[in-house]
Amino acid sequence: MLLFLLSVGLTLIFGMLGVVNLAHGSFYALGAYAGIAVAVFTRSFWLALCLAPLVVAGVGAAIERSCLRPLYARGPNAQVLLTFGFIYVFDDLLRWLWGSHVRSISPPAALAGVVSLGPGRFPVYRLFVILFGLAVALLLWLALERTRLGAIVRAGVWDAEMTAGLGVNVARVFTAVFAAGAGLAALAGVVAVPIQAAYPGMGVEILVRTLIVVVIGGLGSLEGSLAGSLILGQAETFGKAWLSDSSMFIIYGVMAAVLLLRPTGLFGRALR
Amino acid sequence: MGLTRRRFLRGVATTAAGAVLGGAAGRARAAPAPIKIGLLLPYSNVYAVLGESITDGLSLVFEQAGGTVAGRRVELIKEDDEVNPQVGLRKAKKLIESDGVDFLVGPVSSGVLAAIRDTVHQARQILIVANAGNDEISRDRCSRYIFRASFSNWQPNAPMGSWVAAHVAKEAYLVAPKYAAGFDMMRAFKETFVAAGGKVVGEDYTPFPVNEDFAPFLTKINQAAPKAVYAFFSGSQAVRFVRQYDEFGLRARSRLCGAGFLTESDVLPAEGQSALGIITGHFYSTLLDNPANKAFVRAFRATYARTPDGFAVQGNDSAQVIVHALTATGGDTRDKARLLEALRGVEFDSPRGRFRFDPRTQNVIQPFVYVREVREVGGELANVVVDRIANVRDPGTGCTLPG
């Protein structure tokens, strides 16, 4: 579900803006650290969950406005280089602000403990993460499919020029989508902290798998992100438990298989 | 590939600083050439925290000495090995060949040490190992140019095997990351645990260096319901393992024990209450009551505003080894035979106790391996010593150093 939250932001940004945002993992890390800061300061996990994504969305919007916008005309290479550069900027920034020590927060008391599910026992917090991810998926789907804004975003994904021609301020929508994507990554970051802790390099570690999810699911597709993250999560977990020698191979194997059978991903459509 | 820009900038900065300082010194008087110390440590990825602790512990010694040893200025050259053997080897070659360092200090990962060992040996480069514990470096791959001021993987774990069997439980489930150090540590534990009548009920090796989620392994441990779990994890993985172990409700059912890195002071604050009750074996605890440790903890806290850990002690001891050897040779690094002899004879009071190398292996003899339990002391979590085993030296099987 973490992967879903991450990949859906990435895929939205790509689908709409045509930008492969390599700094997406950095938004995730930034969200995690911002979440810890808020949680430590206010002693509330829930406030962290609300505030940190907003902060990061703001950062995302600022980056889109100031740095990415001038580059749209120059094609994808410039954007990839720029966002790649941001990985290092954020990495050093986080290190400078918070040092290289591992940080963590506890899940809220209401979500601590374990429940018995069939034969196994399962941590409550992880159930929460799953439900939370599903809720976000549902909300996003409703927002995209059932609202006017969603219609504009979908139209923009199909054909930005045409949408602009219809009198929509595409530039502003671009910024909003980029900010939303960054916010989703940050949301994943905050949710991840009680399980995985925050540490330098966390953004880069997760980025590769996020990209794989997007490739499996198909670029620019919400359903694809959901399906892709579920497939990858299962493949990785079972791979670790049963064939731990080849768990990395399994992940890439799944991706290769999907690419061979459906080059555009499970839910992808042919690129323009 | 990824760090090219950063490395370039760092290189420029080092060169510029060297030129400025060198120029100033040259004008004042014909100062002797500086002692160059190359630090090959991880400053990124899973063991970044360890690299930082070691560097802090080491820098503190040289700062306290006024930046000079035996009349020669100390110049530190830092390289990030990224916990990656290939990168480590490339950076080691750079430090040896282009920088011409007098001492190489590092690495953290056993994998990196295994990769650079032959290069170091053939270049007759003096290496002070500041962490990596591969047993082989004190055994069939030992070298007269390699001194280890940290530990061998065997050292904390073999005493724990018999201790756990005697005091905790006769059945244990083992978990460790899948690389040289994980295998070494579990092997050492099993050796004495089984000999003391213990039974290993399960054994898992987890992906390394990237692994965020231990859920599949924790589920297996849950089903096996062992009385005790023995684990080795370090750095950010230690935090995740301890947190998730608690998250899965295993803390109440299976006693978690392990090698000391699991609950060192670098990760303990992030682990929080989840770490309470964990029993580990290590050569050090911040709470040790000896004058050298008290002075060390006080100075470290004053400089870095945090509690030192075993890794900082390893950095401290690596630096002390260099300082004591150079003092013995009067600052001479040219006569390598003399310097090696001085290194072999180094002895001083370390925060962990009286420090000396085992002449057979050039690996440190642990004055004690402490059995520690995580408890709350004055509102803070700490590793409280509950037992100790004296004079732990690696068996050194297969090492043919004279001595």
XYZ file of C-alpha atoms in Angstrom:
675
model
C 0.000 0.000 0.000
C 2.939 2.284 0.616
C 4.068 1.521 -2.869
C 0.622 2.377 -4.122
C 0.612 5.782 -2.463
C 4.016 6.480 -3.934
C 3.444 5.163 -7.403
C 0.063 6.799 -7.852
C 1.655 10.195 -7.285
C 4.438 9.398 -9.702
C 2.101 8.059 -12.337
C -0.233 11.055 -12.071
C 2.660 13.426 -12.549
C 3.931 11.468 -15.489
C 0.548 11.023 -17.095
C -0.366 14.661 -16.803
C 2.921 16.456 -17.159
C 4.927 13.901 -19.057
C 7.615 14.335 -16.420
C 9.476 11.346 -15.028
C 10.005 12.741 -11.573
C 13.067 11.010 -10.171
C 12.921 13.190 -7.080
C 9.728 11.418 -6.074
C 11.579 9.292 -3.531
C 12.947 12.493 -2.037
C 9.411 13.769 -1.458
C 8.771 10.484 0.321
C 11.822 10.996 2.548
C 10.984 14.645 3.082
C 7.459 13.624 4.131
C 8.851 11.096 6.588
C 11.190 13.603 8.231
C 8.601 16.392 8.215
C 6.133 13.940 9.761
C 8.574 13.093 12.532
C 9.195 16.776 13.177
C 5.473 17.490 13.488
C 4.844 14.352 15.548
C 7.642 15.160 17.971
C 6.589 18.776 18.244
C 2.830 18.264 18.618
C 2.943 14.718 20.047
C 0.261 13.740 17.562
C 0.682 11.225 14.779
C -2.578 12.340 13.178
C -1.484 15.956 12.923
C 1.736 14.755 11.314
C -0.296 12.751 8.841
C -2.244 15.879 7.859
C 0.425 18.562 7.987
C 3.525 16.934 6.540
C 1.937 16.142 3.134
C 0.680 19.730 2.909
C 4.163 21.082 3.539
C 5.697 18.770 0.977
C 2.952 19.552 -1.534
C 3.916 23.195 -1.105
C 7.555 22.352 -1.767
C 6.462 20.368 -4.811
C 4.425 23.257 -6.147
C 7.336 25.630 -5.678
C 9.683 23.308 -7.532
C 7.252 22.856 -10.400
C 6.768 26.607 -10.759
C 10.367 27.678 -10.433
C 12.406 24.880 -11.928
C 10.355 22.479 -14.008
C 8.118 24.880 -15.887
C 10.880 26.511 -17.935
C 11.987 23.050 -19.038
C 8.756 21.658 -20.486
C 9.723 22.835 -23.940
C 13.105 21.126 -23.764
C 11.901 17.550 -23.621
C 12.301 14.754 -21.124
C 16.105 14.628 -20.861
C 16.358 18.002 -19.189
C 13.574 17.078 -16.764
C 15.174 13.766 -15.857
C 18.488 15.475 -15.217
C 16.861 18.180 -13.150
C 14.833 15.824 -10.950
C 17.877 13.555 -10.636
C 19.780 16.546 -9.343
C 17.052 17.224 -6.820
C 17.648 13.753 -5.330
C 21.061 14.965 -4.184
C 19.851 18.375 -3.127
C 17.198 16.840 -0.877
C 19.506 14.092 0.346
C 22.058 16.610 1.574
C 19.370 18.954 2.833
C 17.813 16.223 4.988
C 21.227 15.191 6.257
C 22.045 18.781 7.090
C 18.744 19.389 8.869
C 18.374 16.074 10.696
C 21.804 14.428 10.576
C 22.389 10.860 9.468
C 20.894 9.263 12.539
C 17.945 6.944 12.200
C 14.720 8.392 13.507
C 11.403 6.837 14.253
C 8.062 7.429 15.944
C 5.662 4.974 17.503
C 2.298 4.295 15.923
C -0.576 5.975 17.794
C -1.666 4.011 20.842
C -5.007 3.157 19.243
C -3.186 1.285 16.480
C -0.575 -0.525 18.556
C -0.848 -4.228 19.253
C -1.708 -7.253 17.177
C -4.889 -8.989 16.070
C -5.378 -12.665 15.363
C -6.351 -13.323 11.776
C -6.960 -16.961 11.011
C -3.790 -18.869 11.777
C -1.513 -15.843 12.065
C -1.220 -12.696 14.143
C -1.064 -9.372 12.425
C -0.054 -5.914 13.677
C -3.004 -3.516 13.852
C -0.964 -0.694 12.394
C -0.332 -2.627 9.199
C -4.049 -3.273 8.809
C -4.544 0.446 9.185
C -1.998 1.112 6.451
C -3.816 -1.249 4.098
C -7.211 0.307 4.805
C -5.757 3.789 4.602
C -4.263 3.026 1.193
C -7.557 1.645 -0.061
C -9.376 4.733 1.220
C -6.947 7.018 -0.566
C -7.360 4.957 -3.732
C -11.135 5.264 -3.524
C -10.990 9.008 -2.865
C -8.600 9.549 -5.752
C -10.776 7.513 -8.054
C -13.840 9.517 -7.062
C -11.955 12.759 -7.482
C -10.648 11.816 -10.905
C -13.786 10.203 -12.295
C -16.578 12.151 -10.664
C -15.483 15.761 -10.328
C -14.947 18.583 -12.773
C -11.352 18.970 -11.651
C -10.838 15.275 -12.244
C -12.271 15.628 -15.713
C -9.843 18.438 -16.444
C -6.921 16.380 -15.180
C -7.980 13.400 -17.272
C -8.402 15.622 -20.280
C -4.981 17.063 -19.654
C -3.496 13.583 -19.529
C -4.972 12.799 -22.937
C -4.168 16.025 -24.687
C -2.842 19.031 -22.833
C -2.933 21.356 -25.826
C -6.566 20.631 -26.618
C -7.519 21.106 -22.987
C -5.810 24.472 -22.940
C -7.713 25.332 -26.062
C -10.932 24.752 -24.146
C -10.077 27.608 -21.831
C -8.528 25.675 -18.972
C -5.531 27.166 -17.225
C -3.358 24.126 -17.816
C -0.325 25.647 -16.143
C -2.173 25.963 -12.865
C -3.538 22.425 -13.141
C -0.003 21.175 -13.810
C 1.214 22.786 -10.615
C -1.696 21.364 -8.666
C -1.102 17.854 -9.987
C 2.605 18.022 -9.244
C 1.863 19.257 -5.740
C -0.710 16.517 -5.214
C 1.748 13.891 -6.384
C 4.386 15.211 -4.008
C 1.820 15.293 -1.205
C 0.890 11.656 -1.841
C 4.544 10.646 -1.674
C 4.880 12.530 1.610
C 1.750 10.821 2.928
C 3.400 7.487 2.191
C 6.500 8.754 3.986
C 4.634 9.604 7.186
C 2.694 6.336 7.162
C 5.949 4.424 6.656
C 7.858 5.900 9.580
C 6.389 3.765 12.407
C 7.181 0.630 10.390
C 10.423 1.451 8.662
C 11.931 4.467 10.442
C 13.509 7.375 8.597
C 17.163 7.336 7.604
C 19.404 8.864 4.944
C 18.950 7.260 1.562
C 15.419 5.984 2.214
C 14.101 7.911 -0.774
C 16.506 6.381 -3.236
C 15.925 2.868 -1.899
C 12.196 3.071 -2.511
C 12.417 4.924 -5.840
C 13.479 1.920 -7.892
C 10.572 -0.183 -6.716
C 8.166 2.671 -7.260
C 9.335 2.945 -10.841
C 8.869 -0.811 -11.281
C 5.295 -0.542 -10.002
C 4.566 2.210 -12.486
C 6.081 0.173 -15.295
C 4.066 -2.913 -14.358
C 0.844 -1.011 -13.905
C 1.184 1.199 -16.931
C 2.146 4.849 -17.012
C -0.488 7.353 -16.032
C -3.011 4.845 -14.731
C -4.553 4.816 -11.260
C -5.778 1.220 -11.533
C -2.364 0.285 -12.842
C -0.652 1.680 -9.755
C -2.960 -0.234 -7.479
C -2.552 -3.498 -9.370
C 1.173 -2.979 -9.855
C 1.867 -2.301 -6.197
C -0.172 -5.315 -5.109
C 1.637 -7.577 -7.552
C 5.058 -6.270 -6.605
C 4.322 -6.389 -2.886
C 3.171 -10.005 -3.073
C 6.050 -11.043 -5.304
C 8.559 -9.437 -2.972
C 7.120 -10.735 0.283
C 6.631 -14.303 -0.867
C 9.946 -14.158 -2.647
C 11.685 -13.192 0.598
C 9.928 -15.861 2.617
C 10.369 -18.790 0.264
C 13.168 -18.058 -2.147
C 15.204 -15.501 -0.305
C 18.171 -16.080 -2.597
C 16.273 -14.738 -5.556
C 13.803 -12.214 -4.168
C 15.405 -9.376 -6.110
C 15.327 -11.450 -9.246
C 11.625 -12.174 -8.791
C 10.769 -8.480 -8.720
C 12.609 -7.789 -11.931
C 11.369 -11.053 -13.411
C 7.778 -9.953 -12.900
C 8.550 -6.628 -14.515
C 10.240 -8.267 -17.503
C 7.328 -10.663 -17.950
C 4.798 -7.842 -17.925
C 6.853 -5.815 -20.368
C 7.139 -8.747 -22.760
C 3.438 -9.550 -22.700
C 2.095 -6.005 -22.449
C 4.737 -3.445 -23.328
C 2.562 -0.582 -22.066
C 1.937 -2.186 -18.672
C -1.213 -3.852 -17.386
C -3.448 -0.799 -17.603
C -1.331 1.406 -19.799
C -2.314 2.796 -23.117
C -0.133 3.391 -26.130
C 2.033 6.457 -25.729
C 1.213 9.453 -27.744
C 28.206 6.926 -11.134
C 25.731 8.704 -8.921
C 28.153 10.483 -6.681
C 30.497 11.837 -9.266
C 29.524 15.438 -8.741
C 29.715 15.244 -4.987
C 33.015 13.451 -5.029
C 34.371 16.015 -7.434
C 33.350 18.890 -5.179
C 34.806 17.194 -2.144
C 38.032 16.605 -4.023
C 38.208 20.254 -5.009
C 37.568 21.348 -1.435
C 40.230 19.030 -0.032
C 42.798 20.146 -2.582
C 42.036 23.797 -2.018
C 42.219 23.461 1.762
C 45.460 21.522 1.451
C 46.969 24.189 -0.794
C 45.967 27.025 1.528
C 47.134 25.331 4.716
C 50.246 23.938 3.059
C 51.151 27.386 1.729
C 50.739 29.014 5.118
C 52.830 26.382 6.838
C 55.508 26.614 4.160
C 55.873 30.315 4.705
C 56.159 29.977 8.470
C 58.844 27.287 8.489
C 59.758 24.101 6.713
C 57.145 22.017 8.510
C 57.370 18.228 8.274
C 54.981 16.592 5.832
C 51.539 15.915 7.303
C 50.426 12.460 8.403
C 47.797 11.458 5.869
C 44.991 9.292 7.160
C 42.481 7.954 4.649
C 39.034 7.217 6.034
C 37.222 4.606 3.978
C 33.799 4.604 5.598
C 30.145 4.636 4.569
C 28.665 8.115 4.641
C 25.486 6.994 2.873
C 23.130 3.994 2.829
C 22.344 1.523 5.582
C 25.526 2.066 7.629
C 25.825 5.862 7.272
C 25.262 6.307 11.006
C 28.155 3.981 11.786
C 30.509 5.871 9.489
C 29.583 9.118 11.168
C 30.079 7.742 14.690
C 33.485 6.308 13.842
C 34.568 9.567 12.205
C 33.421 11.582 15.219
C 35.229 9.323 17.690
C 38.401 9.477 15.623
C 38.333 13.221 14.938
C 37.886 13.930 18.629
C 41.219 12.276 19.456
C 43.102 14.356 16.898
C 41.298 17.539 17.913
C 42.259 16.958 21.529
C 45.845 16.475 20.382
C 45.714 19.894 18.704
C 45.620 18.449 15.199
C 49.197 17.195 15.367
C 50.839 13.906 16.319
C 54.557 13.665 17.131
C 55.080 17.111 15.620
C 53.348 16.283 12.332
C 50.042 17.774 11.270
C 47.208 15.268 10.754
C 45.327 15.389 7.478
C 42.120 13.367 7.165
C 40.907 12.359 3.709
C 37.353 10.985 3.731
C 35.913 8.671 1.106
C 32.390 7.228 1.061
C 32.440 3.485 0.335
C 28.618 3.410 0.074
C 28.632 -0.040 1.797
C 29.482 -1.387 -1.650
C 32.522 -3.673 -2.160
C 33.215 -2.435 -5.703
C 33.014 1.203 -4.696
C 35.095 0.477 -1.594
C 37.828 -1.147 -3.637
C 37.939 1.759 -6.086
C 38.134 4.332 -3.282
C 40.739 2.280 -1.404
C 42.923 2.282 -4.518
C 42.447 6.024 -4.854
C 43.492 6.603 -1.235
C 46.495 4.300 -1.519
C 47.704 5.224 -5.003
C 46.827 8.879 -5.600
C 46.680 10.219 -2.043
C 49.494 8.031 -0.725
C 47.967 7.850 2.751
C 50.139 6.746 5.667
C 47.250 4.990 7.366
C 44.021 3.665 5.970
C 41.138 3.525 8.472
C 37.891 1.646 7.811
C 35.729 0.050 6.523
C 32.420 -0.726 8.223
C 31.121 -3.517 6.041
C 32.707 -6.964 6.095
C 31.980 -7.160 2.378
C 34.120 -4.094 1.694
C 36.972 -5.374 3.875
C 36.968 -8.705 2.060
C 37.139 -6.848 -1.252
C 40.053 -4.555 -0.345
C 42.123 -7.020 1.707
C 44.386 -8.272 -1.103
C 44.963 -4.799 -2.540
C 45.915 -3.488 0.904
C 48.207 -6.435 1.568
C 49.981 -6.242 -1.788
C 50.452 -2.467 -1.524
C 51.915 -3.030 1.970
C 49.439 -0.399 3.139
C 48.836 -0.123 6.866
C 45.126 -0.581 7.518
C 43.471 -0.020 10.884
C 40.110 -1.772 10.702
C 37.609 0.421 12.521
C 34.601 -1.867 12.319
C 34.312 -4.693 9.758
C 34.561 -7.921 11.717
C 35.009 -10.706 9.129
C 36.547 -13.580 11.016
C 38.726 -14.467 8.002
C 40.834 -11.313 8.528
C 41.970 -12.747 11.877
C 42.277 -16.224 10.383
C 43.348 -17.502 6.966
C 43.308 -14.028 5.350
C 45.207 -12.189 8.084
C 47.956 -9.790 7.012
C 50.856 -8.185 8.836
C 49.677 -4.831 7.463
C 46.158 -5.133 8.864
C 45.352 -4.309 12.491
C 41.817 -4.539 13.808
C 40.844 -2.092 16.551
C 37.161 -3.062 16.571
C 36.252 -6.745 16.936
C 36.058 -9.980 15.001
C 32.509 -11.151 14.354
C 33.243 -14.190 16.474
C 34.125 -12.159 19.574
C 30.751 -10.866 20.822
C 28.740 -13.865 19.623
C 30.633 -16.918 20.822
C 30.400 -15.867 24.502
C 26.701 -15.119 23.964
C 26.005 -18.651 22.712
C 26.881 -20.272 25.991
C 25.366 -17.406 27.995
C 21.986 -17.592 26.259
C 21.901 -21.378 26.666
C 22.692 -21.058 30.363
C 20.531 -18.065 31.283
C 17.778 -17.520 28.699
C 16.609 -20.601 26.826
C 17.814 -23.809 25.249
C 16.023 -23.139 21.965
C 16.589 -20.191 19.673
C 15.628 -18.920 16.228
C 18.410 -17.105 14.373
C 17.985 -14.103 12.041
C 20.680 -12.034 10.364
C 21.277 -10.183 7.110
C 22.542 -12.274 4.247
C 26.200 -11.276 3.945
C 29.550 -12.205 5.422
C 29.005 -10.609 8.853
C 25.576 -12.216 9.311
C 26.940 -15.681 8.544
C 30.032 -15.209 10.754
C 28.035 -14.037 13.748
C 25.415 -16.770 13.574
C 28.100 -19.423 13.108
C 29.959 -18.212 16.218
C 26.749 -18.182 18.246
C 25.726 -21.675 17.112
C 29.180 -23.054 17.883
C 28.906 -22.434 21.618
C 25.090 -22.492 21.889
C 24.803 -26.018 20.512
C 27.826 -27.145 22.536
C 26.004 -25.951 25.668
C 22.966 -28.069 24.824
C 21.029 -25.433 22.869
C 18.876 -26.244 19.866
C 18.494 -24.001 16.804
C 14.821 -24.240 15.788
C 14.998 -22.003 12.740
C 17.409 -19.822 10.825
C 16.780 -17.017 8.316
C 19.006 -14.685 6.353
C 17.387 -11.467 5.146
C 18.158 -9.391 2.037
C 21.080 -6.951 2.374
C 21.753 -4.056 2.118
C 18.244 -2.998 1.067
C 15.406 -4.400 3.155
C 12.617 -2.326 4.658
C 10.205 -4.997 5.713
C 10.873 -7.987 7.930
C 7.232 -9.125 7.897
C 7.803 -12.444 6.080
C 10.492 -13.463 8.583
C 8.600 -12.239 11.628
C 5.598 -14.276 10.505
C 7.792 -17.368 10.344
C 9.215 -16.680 13.805
C 5.687 -16.189 15.074
C 4.666 -19.614 13.809
C 7.773 -21.283 15.221
C 7.105 -19.601 18.611
C 10.667 -20.125 19.917
C 11.602 -19.246 23.512
C 14.403 -16.990 22.277
C 15.427 -15.226 19.064
C 19.071 -14.400 18.398
C 19.656 -11.649 15.855
C 22.347 -9.510 14.330
C 21.326 -6.238 12.699
C 23.052 -2.895 12.666
C 22.330 0.710 11.674
C 18.923 1.466 10.183
C 18.089 -2.234 9.837
C 18.463 -2.667 13.602
C 15.829 0.022 14.176
C 13.439 -1.568 11.726
C 13.930 -5.078 13.030
C 13.445 -4.115 16.671
C 10.419 -1.932 15.889
C 8.745 -4.530 13.711
C 9.557 -7.333 16.160
C 7.564 -5.413 18.745
C 4.882 -4.486 16.216
C 4.226 -8.177 15.526
C 3.741 -8.753 19.251
C 6.747 -11.055 19.513
C 8.331 -9.223 22.440
C 6.027 -10.845 24.965
C 6.503 -14.375 23.588
C 10.126 -14.783 22.473
C 13.072 -13.168 24.252
C 15.098 -11.155 21.757
C 18.866 -11.479 22.156
C 21.655 -10.561 19.800
C 25.000 -9.039 18.983
C 25.456 -5.632 20.632
C 24.902 -3.605 17.460
C 21.191 -4.382 17.713
C 20.765 -1.884 20.559
C 23.817 0.394 20.383
C 23.296 4.007 21.419
C 23.231 5.087 17.763
C 19.933 3.282 17.182
C 18.498 2.955 20.691
C 16.668 6.325 20.785
C 14.930 5.533 17.478
C 13.947 2.072 18.732
C 12.343 3.523 21.835
C 10.302 1.349 24.167
C 10.374 -1.498 21.636
C 13.962 -2.194 22.698
C 13.216 -2.732 26.400
C 14.445 -6.101 27.663
C 16.628 -6.993 24.678
C 19.811 -8.793 25.747
C 22.977 -8.268 23.720
C 26.671 -9.041 23.914
C 29.176 -6.299 23.138
C 32.667 -5.133 24.095
C 31.311 -1.819 25.328
C 28.481 -0.043 27.098
C 28.222 3.714 27.583
C 27.640 3.024 31.285
C 31.054 1.389 31.898
C 32.581 2.691 35.088
C 36.225 3.372 34.285
C 38.115 6.706 34.109
C 38.916 6.443 30.380
C 35.260 5.857 29.523
C 34.006 8.640 31.760
C 36.397 11.133 30.187
C 35.494 9.870 26.726
C 31.722 10.075 27.258
C 32.040 13.552 28.753
C 34.195 14.907 25.903
C 32.055 13.261 23.231
C 28.831 14.660 24.674
C 30.367 18.119 24.981
C 31.513 18.112 21.355
C 28.665 16.348 19.539
C 25.726 16.743 21.954
C 24.844 13.050 21.869
C 25.735 9.820 23.617
C 28.709 7.940 22.134
C 28.263 4.337 21.021
C 30.584 1.379 20.458
C 31.335 2.655 16.958
C 32.597 5.965 18.337
C 34.831 3.935 20.673
C 36.173 2.053 17.644
C 36.952 5.399 15.986
C 38.570 6.609 19.188
C 40.663 3.457 19.517
C 41.729 3.496 15.848
C 43.005 7.035 16.343
C 44.667 6.144 19.669
C 46.458 3.237 17.985
C 47.866 5.643 15.392
C 48.812 8.235 18.008
C 50.575 5.711 20.266
C 52.449 4.025 17.415
C 53.621 7.357 15.971
C 54.683 8.608 19.369
C 56.769 5.456 19.729
C 58.502 6.003 16.385
C 58.901 9.744 16.922
C 56.594 10.496 14.010
C 58.547 8.364 11.549
C 56.403 6.599 8.942
C 59.172 5.798 6.427
C 60.656 2.828 8.279
C 57.698 0.499 7.826
C 59.161 -2.418 9.781
C 59.665 -0.159 12.777
C 56.167 1.297 12.468
C 54.606 -2.169 12.236
C 56.527 -3.228 15.339
C 55.299 -0.108 17.160
C 51.710 -0.843 16.131
C 51.954 -4.417 17.385
C 53.113 -3.185 20.761
C 50.468 -0.493 21.242
C 48.774 -0.570 24.627
C 46.563 2.058 26.261
C 43.445 2.617 28.349
C 40.458 2.590 26.029
C 36.887 3.321 27.133
C 36.321 -0.446 26.791
C 39.255 -1.326 29.098
C 42.982 -1.977 28.535
C 43.529 -2.069 24.772
C 46.103 -4.371 23.173
C 46.421 -6.407 20.010
C 46.652 -10.167 19.993
C 50.164 -10.725 18.539
C 48.977 -13.892 16.771
C 46.270 -12.152 14.725
C 46.747 -8.390 15.188
C 43.091 -8.357 16.215
C 42.141 -6.570 19.445
C 41.778 -8.709 22.560
C 38.454 -7.696 24.065
C 39.166 -6.917 27.728
C 35.566 -7.967 28.325
C 32.499 -8.937 26.382
C 29.605 -7.487 28.327
C 26.157 -9.041 28.465
C 23.798 -6.078 28.494
C 20.082 -5.653 28.917
C 18.161 -2.620 27.657
C 16.564 -0.886 30.632
C 15.329 2.549 31.466
C 17.957 4.487 33.441
C 16.996 7.967 34.602
C 14.273 8.318 31.962
C 16.589 7.205 29.156
C 17.138 3.817 27.568
C 20.545 2.308 28.195
C 22.436 -0.956 27.880
C 22.846 -2.068 31.492
C 25.643 -4.577 32.077
C 24.332 -7.763 33.707
C 27.336 -10.045 33.214
C 30.773 -10.071 31.570
C 33.262 -12.488 30.074
C 36.954 -11.544 30.326
C 39.778 -11.605 27.755
C 37.951 -12.676 24.649
C 40.394 -13.330 21.814
C 39.559 -14.673 18.390
C 40.686 -18.291 17.934
C 42.703 -17.097 14.910
C 42.581 -20.503 13.256
C 44.712 -20.545 10.113
C 46.474 -17.225 10.658
C 50.213 -17.632 10.176
C 51.551 -14.347 11.516
C 54.726 -14.747 13.552
C 53.894 -14.359 17.224
